[in-house]
Tab-separated table of C-alpha atoms and ligand atoms in Angstrom:
chain	number	residue	atom	x	y	z
A	16	MET	CA	-15.198	13.178	-45.922
A	17	THR	CA	-12.295	11.052	-44.674
A	18	THR	CA	-12.510	8.390	-41.985
A	19	PRO	CA	-9.844	8.863	-39.295
A	20	ALA	CA	-7.318	5.995	-39.255
A	21	ALA	CA	-7.806	3.586	-36.350
A	22	SER	CA	-5.288	4.383	-33.632
A	23	THR	CA	-3.154	1.539	-32.284
A	24	THR	CA	-2.222	3.435	-29.128
A	25	PRO	CA	-4.677	2.685	-26.319
A	26	ALA	CA	-6.181	5.728	-24.600
A	27	ALA	CA	-4.420	7.033	-21.509
A	28	GLY	CA	-6.176	6.164	-18.239
A	29	PRO	CA	-6.053	6.893	-14.523
A	30	ILE	CA	-3.361	5.418	-12.276
A	31	GLY	CA	-4.991	2.573	-10.342
A	32	VAL	CA	-4.286	2.310	-6.620
A	33	PHE	CA	-5.391	-0.838	-4.820
A	34	ASP	CA	-5.611	-1.925	-1.195
A	35	SER	CA	-7.682	-4.388	0.817
A	36	GLY	CA	-9.395	-1.398	2.453
A	37	TYR	CA	-8.604	2.115	3.662
A	38	GLY	CA	-4.840	1.637	4.131
A	39	GLY	CA	-3.907	2.459	0.554
A	40	LEU	CA	-5.322	5.941	1.081
A	41	THR	CA	-2.149	6.758	3.055
A	42	ILE	CA	-0.158	5.953	-0.089
A	43	LEU	CA	-2.576	7.675	-2.469
A	44	ARG	CA	-2.418	10.883	-0.421
A	45	GLN	CA	1.384	11.047	-0.768
A	46	ILE	CA	1.359	10.063	-4.437
A	47	ARG	CA	-1.101	12.851	-5.208
A	48	GLN	CA	1.109	15.341	-3.391
A	49	TYR	CA	4.079	14.338	-5.534
A	50	LEU	CA	2.131	13.851	-8.785
A	51	PRO	CA	-1.041	15.986	-8.614
A	52	ARG	CA	-1.612	16.333	-12.343
A	53	TYR	CA	-2.557	12.686	-12.995
A	54	ASP	CA	-5.965	11.027	-12.677
A	55	TYR	CA	-6.364	8.345	-9.995
A	56	LEU	CA	-8.783	5.470	-9.472
A	57	TYR	CA	-8.651	3.945	-5.985
A	58	LEU	CA	-10.084	0.521	-5.185
A	59	GLY	CA	-10.593	-0.717	-1.617
A	60	ASP	CA	-11.720	-4.321	-1.223
A	61	ASN	CA	-13.297	-3.372	2.129
A	62	ALA	CA	-15.843	-6.195	1.974
A	63	ARG	CA	-13.040	-8.776	2.131
A	64	ALA	CA	-10.513	-6.941	4.369
A	65	PRO	CA	-8.378	-7.850	6.189
A	66	TYR	CA	-6.126	-9.735	3.805
A	67	GLY	CA	-3.381	-10.185	6.438
A	68	PRO	CA	-4.469	-13.570	7.820
A	69	ARG	CA	-5.494	-15.011	4.420
A	70	SER	CA	-3.559	-17.686	2.516
A	71	PHE	CA	-1.189	-17.008	-0.351
A	72	GLU	CA	-3.716	-18.419	-2.872
A	73	VAL	CA	-6.608	-16.276	-1.623
A	74	VAL	CA	-4.589	-13.029	-1.498
A	75	TYR	CA	-3.322	-13.735	-5.013
A	76	GLU	CA	-6.816	-14.477	-6.336
A	77	TYR	CA	-8.382	-11.368	-4.736
A	78	THR	CA	-5.521	-9.127	-5.858
A	79	LEU	CA	-5.708	-10.391	-9.441
A	80	GLN	CA	-9.463	-9.715	-9.491
A	81	ALA	CA	-8.828	-6.171	-8.254
A	82	VAL	CA	-6.087	-5.510	-10.815
A	83	GLU	CA	-8.336	-6.788	-13.644
A	84	ALA	CA	-11.183	-4.559	-12.405
A	85	LEU	CA	-8.886	-1.512	-12.527
A	86	PHE	CA	-7.566	-2.491	-15.976
A	87	ALA	CA	-11.177	-2.885	-17.200
A	88	ARG	CA	-11.813	0.720	-16.088
A	89	GLY	CA	-8.955	2.064	-18.183
A	90	CYS	CA	-5.940	1.935	-15.844
A	91	ARG	CA	-2.715	1.042	-17.634
A	92	LEU	CA	-0.620	1.288	-14.455
A	93	VAL	CA	-1.724	-0.113	-11.089
A	94	ILE	CA	0.013	0.370	-7.738
A	95	LEU	CA	-0.589	-2.347	-5.160
A	96	ALA	CA	-0.746	0.015	-2.168
A	97	CYS	CA	-0.883	-3.031	0.071
A	98	ASN	CA	2.117	-4.882	1.482
A	99	THR	CA	0.239	-8.153	1.879
A	100	ALA	CA	-0.730	-8.128	-1.809
A	101	SER	CA	2.755	-6.931	-2.786
A	102	ALA	CA	4.312	-9.807	-0.791
A	103	LYS	CA	1.956	-12.550	-1.929
A	104	ALA	CA	0.649	-11.641	-5.382
A	105	LEU	CA	2.833	-9.047	-7.135
A	106	ARG	CA	5.528	-11.332	-8.493
A	107	THR	CA	3.082	-13.868	-9.971
A	108	ILE	CA	0.970	-11.130	-11.542
A	109	GLN	CA	4.064	-9.452	-13.025
A	110	GLN	CA	5.642	-12.694	-14.255
A	111	ASN	CA	2.598	-14.714	-15.377
A	112	ASP	CA	-0.640	-12.767	-15.608
A	113	LEU	CA	0.425	-9.552	-17.343
A	114	ALA	CA	1.705	-11.464	-20.382
A	115	ARG	CA	-1.740	-13.048	-20.742
A	116	ILE	CA	-3.818	-9.937	-19.930
A	117	ASP	CA	-1.840	-7.189	-21.688
A	118	PRO	CA	1.962	-7.031	-21.692
A	119	SER	CA	1.899	-3.247	-22.104
A	120	ARG	CA	0.274	-2.731	-18.679
A	121	ARG	CA	2.212	-2.531	-15.426
A	122	VAL	CA	1.641	-3.413	-11.773
A	123	LEU	CA	4.005	-2.085	-9.087
A	124	GLY	CA	4.186	-2.728	-5.339
A	125	VAL	CA	5.193	-0.927	-2.152
A	126	ILE	CA	7.867	-3.162	-0.631
A	127	ARG	CA	10.774	-2.405	-2.955
A	128	PRO	CA	10.647	1.425	-2.571
A	129	THR	CA	10.600	1.058	1.233
A	130	VAL	CA	13.477	-1.408	1.221
A	131	GLU	CA	15.604	0.831	-1.001
A	132	ALA	CA	15.254	3.669	1.516
A	133	ILE	CA	15.985	1.688	4.664
A	134	GLY	CA	19.792	1.581	4.383
A	135	ALA	CA	20.018	5.313	5.051
A	136	LEU	CA	17.519	5.287	7.925
A	137	THR	CA	19.240	3.033	10.490
A	138	ARG	CA	22.489	3.562	12.374
A	139	THR	CA	22.447	0.458	14.556
A	140	ARG	CA	21.658	-1.705	11.467
A	141	HIS	CA	18.833	-3.279	13.492
A	142	VAL	CA	15.451	-2.717	11.873
A	143	GLY	CA	11.974	-3.693	13.067
A	144	LEU	CA	9.110	-4.614	10.748
A	145	LEU	CA	5.545	-4.177	11.969
A	146	ALA	CA	3.149	-5.670	9.409
A	147	THR	CA	0.363	-8.174	8.858
A	148	ALA	CA	0.985	-11.848	9.562
A	149	GLY	CA	0.928	-12.437	5.799
A	150	THR	CA	3.694	-9.924	5.127
A	151	VAL	CA	5.878	-10.958	8.087
A	152	ASN	CA	5.539	-14.690	7.359
A	153	SER	CA	6.213	-14.233	3.635
A	154	GLY	CA	9.779	-13.197	4.531
A	155	SER	CA	9.689	-10.697	1.634
A	156	TYR	CA	11.095	-7.759	3.592
A	157	THR	CA	14.009	-9.734	5.060
A	158	LEU	CA	14.814	-11.197	1.649
A	159	GLU	CA	14.663	-7.856	-0.163
A	160	ILE	CA	16.543	-5.943	2.566
A	161	HIS	CA	19.335	-8.550	2.587
A	162	LYS	CA	19.726	-8.279	-1.204
A	163	LEU	CA	20.613	-4.596	-0.799
A	164	PHE	CA	21.896	-4.408	2.802
A	165	PRO	CA	23.184	-7.793	4.009
A	166	ASP	CA	24.476	-6.208	7.242
A	167	ILE	CA	21.000	-5.251	8.501
A	168	THR	CA	19.257	-7.458	11.088
A	169	VAL	CA	15.493	-7.526	10.494
A	170	THR	CA	13.009	-8.470	13.227
A	171	GLY	CA	9.366	-8.793	12.202
A	172	LEU	CA	6.271	-8.800	14.374
A	173	ALA	CA	2.702	-9.213	13.131
A	174	CYS	CA	0.062	-6.831	14.504
A	175	PRO	CA	-3.182	-8.697	13.727
A	176	MET	CA	-5.422	-6.225	15.571
A	177	TRP	CA	-4.185	-3.043	13.926
A	178	VAL	CA	-5.971	-3.354	10.564
A	179	PRO	CA	-9.352	-4.229	12.151
A	180	LEU	CA	-8.955	-1.140	14.385
A	181	VAL	CA	-8.650	1.050	11.291
A	182	GLU	CA	-11.286	-0.739	9.183
A	183	ASN	CA	-13.762	-0.457	12.081
A	184	TYR	CA	-12.929	3.164	12.751
A	185	GLU	CA	-11.479	2.450	16.199
A	186	PHE	CA	-8.066	3.984	15.481
A	187	ASP	CA	-8.509	6.693	18.131
A	188	SER	CA	-10.056	4.527	20.850
A	189	PRO	CA	-8.535	3.257	24.140
A	190	GLY	CA	-8.510	-0.183	22.494
A	191	ALA	CA	-6.074	1.213	19.935
A	192	ASP	CA	-3.796	2.417	22.766
A	193	TYR	CA	-3.730	-1.072	24.231
A	194	PHE	CA	-2.937	-2.933	21.008
A	195	VAL	CA	-0.432	-0.405	19.650
A	196	ARG	CA	1.529	-0.236	22.903
A	197	LYS	CA	1.606	-4.029	23.208
A	198	ARG	CA	3.142	-4.520	19.752
A	199	ILE	CA	5.689	-1.697	19.972
A	200	GLU	CA	6.904	-2.884	23.374
A	201	GLY	CA	6.873	-6.433	22.008
A	202	ILE	CA	9.132	-5.770	19.025
A	203	LEU	CA	11.582	-3.688	21.067
A	204	ARG	CA	11.799	-6.550	23.566
A	205	LEU	CA	12.618	-8.955	20.728
A	206	ASP	CA	15.496	-6.695	19.635
A	207	PRO	CA	16.350	-3.741	21.890
A	208	GLN	CA	18.907	-2.477	19.345
A	209	ILE	CA	16.214	-1.548	16.806
A	210	ASP	CA	16.471	2.133	15.842
A	211	ALA	CA	14.094	2.100	12.830
A	212	LEU	CA	10.572	0.678	12.714
A	213	ILE	CA	9.086	0.042	9.270
A	214	LEU	CA	5.312	0.407	9.211
A	215	GLY	CA	5.027	-2.388	6.651
A	216	CYS	CA	1.269	-2.156	6.277
A	217	THR	CA	-0.368	0.800	4.591
A	218	HIS	CA	-3.123	0.911	7.217
A	219	TYR	CA	-0.673	1.666	10.037
A	220	PRO	CA	-0.076	5.405	9.378
A	221	LEU	CA	-3.766	5.857	10.248
A	222	LEU	CA	-2.727	4.831	13.805
A	223	MET	CA	0.216	7.262	13.778
A	224	SER	CA	-0.711	9.330	16.843
A	225	LYS	CA	-0.788	6.156	18.964
A	226	ILE	CA	2.376	4.765	17.364
A	227	VAL	CA	4.266	7.995	18.114
A	228	LYS	CA	2.932	7.950	21.691
A	229	TYR	CA	4.442	4.522	22.486
A	230	THR	CA	7.661	4.616	20.444
A	231	PRO	CA	10.688	5.711	22.483
A	232	PRO	CA	12.677	8.715	21.234
A	233	GLY	CA	15.641	7.524	19.237
A	234	VAL	CA	13.580	4.946	17.355
A	235	ARG	CA	12.608	6.228	13.947
A	236	ILE	CA	9.119	5.446	12.644
A	237	ILE	CA	9.071	4.748	8.908
A	238	PRO	CA	5.757	5.050	7.060
A	239	GLN	CA	5.983	4.161	3.367
A	240	GLY	CA	3.990	6.828	1.511
A	241	GLU	CA	6.840	9.197	0.824
A	242	TYR	CA	9.173	6.487	-0.492
A	243	VAL	CA	6.483	4.970	-2.723
A	244	ALA	CA	5.568	8.406	-4.109
A	245	ALA	CA	9.211	9.310	-4.787
A	246	SER	CA	9.814	5.946	-6.422
A	247	LEU	CA	6.730	6.302	-8.667
A	248	THR	CA	7.852	9.790	-9.684
A	249	ASP	CA	11.218	8.349	-10.672
A	250	TYR	CA	9.569	5.389	-12.449
A	251	LEU	CA	7.419	7.673	-14.624
A	252	ARG	CA	10.467	9.771	-15.473
A	253	ARG	CA	12.360	6.658	-16.571
A	254	HIS	CA	9.395	5.160	-18.502
A	255	PRO	CA	8.004	7.835	-20.834
A	256	GLU	CA	5.726	5.288	-22.577
A	257	MET	CA	4.015	4.557	-19.243
A	258	GLU	CA	3.931	8.238	-18.326
A	259	ALA	CA	2.089	8.902	-21.612
A	260	ALA	CA	-0.392	6.140	-20.703
A	261	CYS	CA	-1.438	8.023	-17.535
A	262	SER	CA	-4.137	10.622	-18.156
A	263	GLN	CA	-3.646	14.076	-16.697
A	264	GLY	CA	-6.911	15.578	-15.469
A	265	GLY	CA	-6.027	15.869	-11.770
A	266	THR	CA	-9.116	13.834	-10.750
A	267	CYS	CA	-9.501	11.129	-8.128
A	268	ARG	CA	-12.333	8.604	-7.973
A	269	TYR	CA	-12.951	5.760	-5.557
A	270	LEU	CA	-14.319	2.232	-5.795
A	271	THR	CA	-15.174	-0.039	-2.893
A	272	THR	CA	-16.540	-3.559	-2.639
A	273	GLU	CA	-18.462	-2.447	0.499
A	274	ASN	CA	-21.219	0.084	0.944
A	275	ALA	CA	-20.437	3.358	-0.889
A	276	ASP	CA	-21.851	5.633	1.839
A	277	LYS	CA	-19.747	3.978	4.530
A	278	PHE	CA	-16.607	4.288	2.404
A	279	ARG	CA	-17.414	7.904	1.497
A	280	GLU	CA	-17.684	8.889	5.162
A	281	SER	CA	-14.464	7.213	6.321
A	282	ALA	CA	-12.394	8.060	3.240
A	283	ALA	CA	-13.429	11.726	3.434
A	284	LEU	CA	-12.052	11.836	6.982
A	285	PHE	CA	-8.803	10.133	6.016
A	286	MET	CA	-8.351	12.210	2.836
A	287	HIS	CA	-9.647	15.521	4.267
A	288	GLU	CA	-11.891	16.090	1.230
A	289	ARG	CA	-15.191	14.957	-0.252
A	290	VAL	CA	-14.788	11.759	-2.233
A	291	GLU	CA	-16.755	10.346	-5.156
A	292	VAL	CA	-17.402	6.638	-4.517
A	293	GLU	CA	-18.947	3.761	-6.456
A	294	SER	CA	-19.634	0.327	-5.019
A	295	ILE	CA	-18.533	-2.603	-7.229
A	296	VAL	CA	-18.503	-6.403	-7.099
A	297	LEU	CA	-15.252	-8.214	-7.828
B	318	DGL	N1	-2.981	-2.489	4.024
B	318	DGL	C1	-2.558	-3.791	3.705
B	318	DGL	C2	-1.085	-3.969	3.852
B	318	DGL	O1	-0.353	-3.031	3.591
B	318	DGL	C3	-3.394	-4.974	4.093
B	318	DGL	C4	-3.991	-5.037	5.426
B	318	DGL	C5	-4.938	-6.203	5.555
B	318	DGL	O2	-5.902	-6.230	4.794
B	318	DGL	O3	-4.701	-7.070	6.402
B	318	DGL	O4	-0.596	-5.029	4.169
């Protein structure tokens, strides 16, 4: 009887998708539509959401913990489906932590794919960014947009109440009407020439019916899911070694740092299917 030679290639694993809470589900849904054959492992740090008002150091620390938890469960590729984490933690994780943890693993964010698309989505060259305070204040969108499209004027406005509305399941309430209207009118007052509004927080598409209600015709609303999904599809095509590291069973599992039953109920409504959830501690 012969002993099989030890393999040096690590086993393929699910694609990890991380957000502070439910927002990343809007990205996951689109990614699964584009790439249904892969396995996915979603992690929502619901117990510590929102990340938006937190400092650079805290967002970085929490995001790194989440990425390591997904790596420990077999993910070789993790998508930060969170703009706040992408703005405040992605670069440091890519440049410093991956070399220490495992240089063959990858972490990607959601800002770059959105920025790449924006040039074709505005005629006036005046773009609005609705996002968390963390993302707006980081200046990441303005910096990245100006690298590719220096002629575009970017006006950002933080919407601190929008994520709590979603996390507390108030996205369809009269309170949501009040806060959504206030911010959309606010950003269009800051720059009336805006003809494209980036929803630069993955929670915001869950408020879409309200956002559509208060956005004047002629102003395009830009959720990110489609651009992130298209960009990931292209990434896997260009990186066959990473594509081979993503297992293909078509499954999707969920982790939360909050109560599993609570997550199961809300996520099932957002995803329109039953979800399998485990509660973990980071
Ligand atoms: N959904 C996240 C984002 O895209 C974070 C929201 C939050 O936790 O404040 O920015």
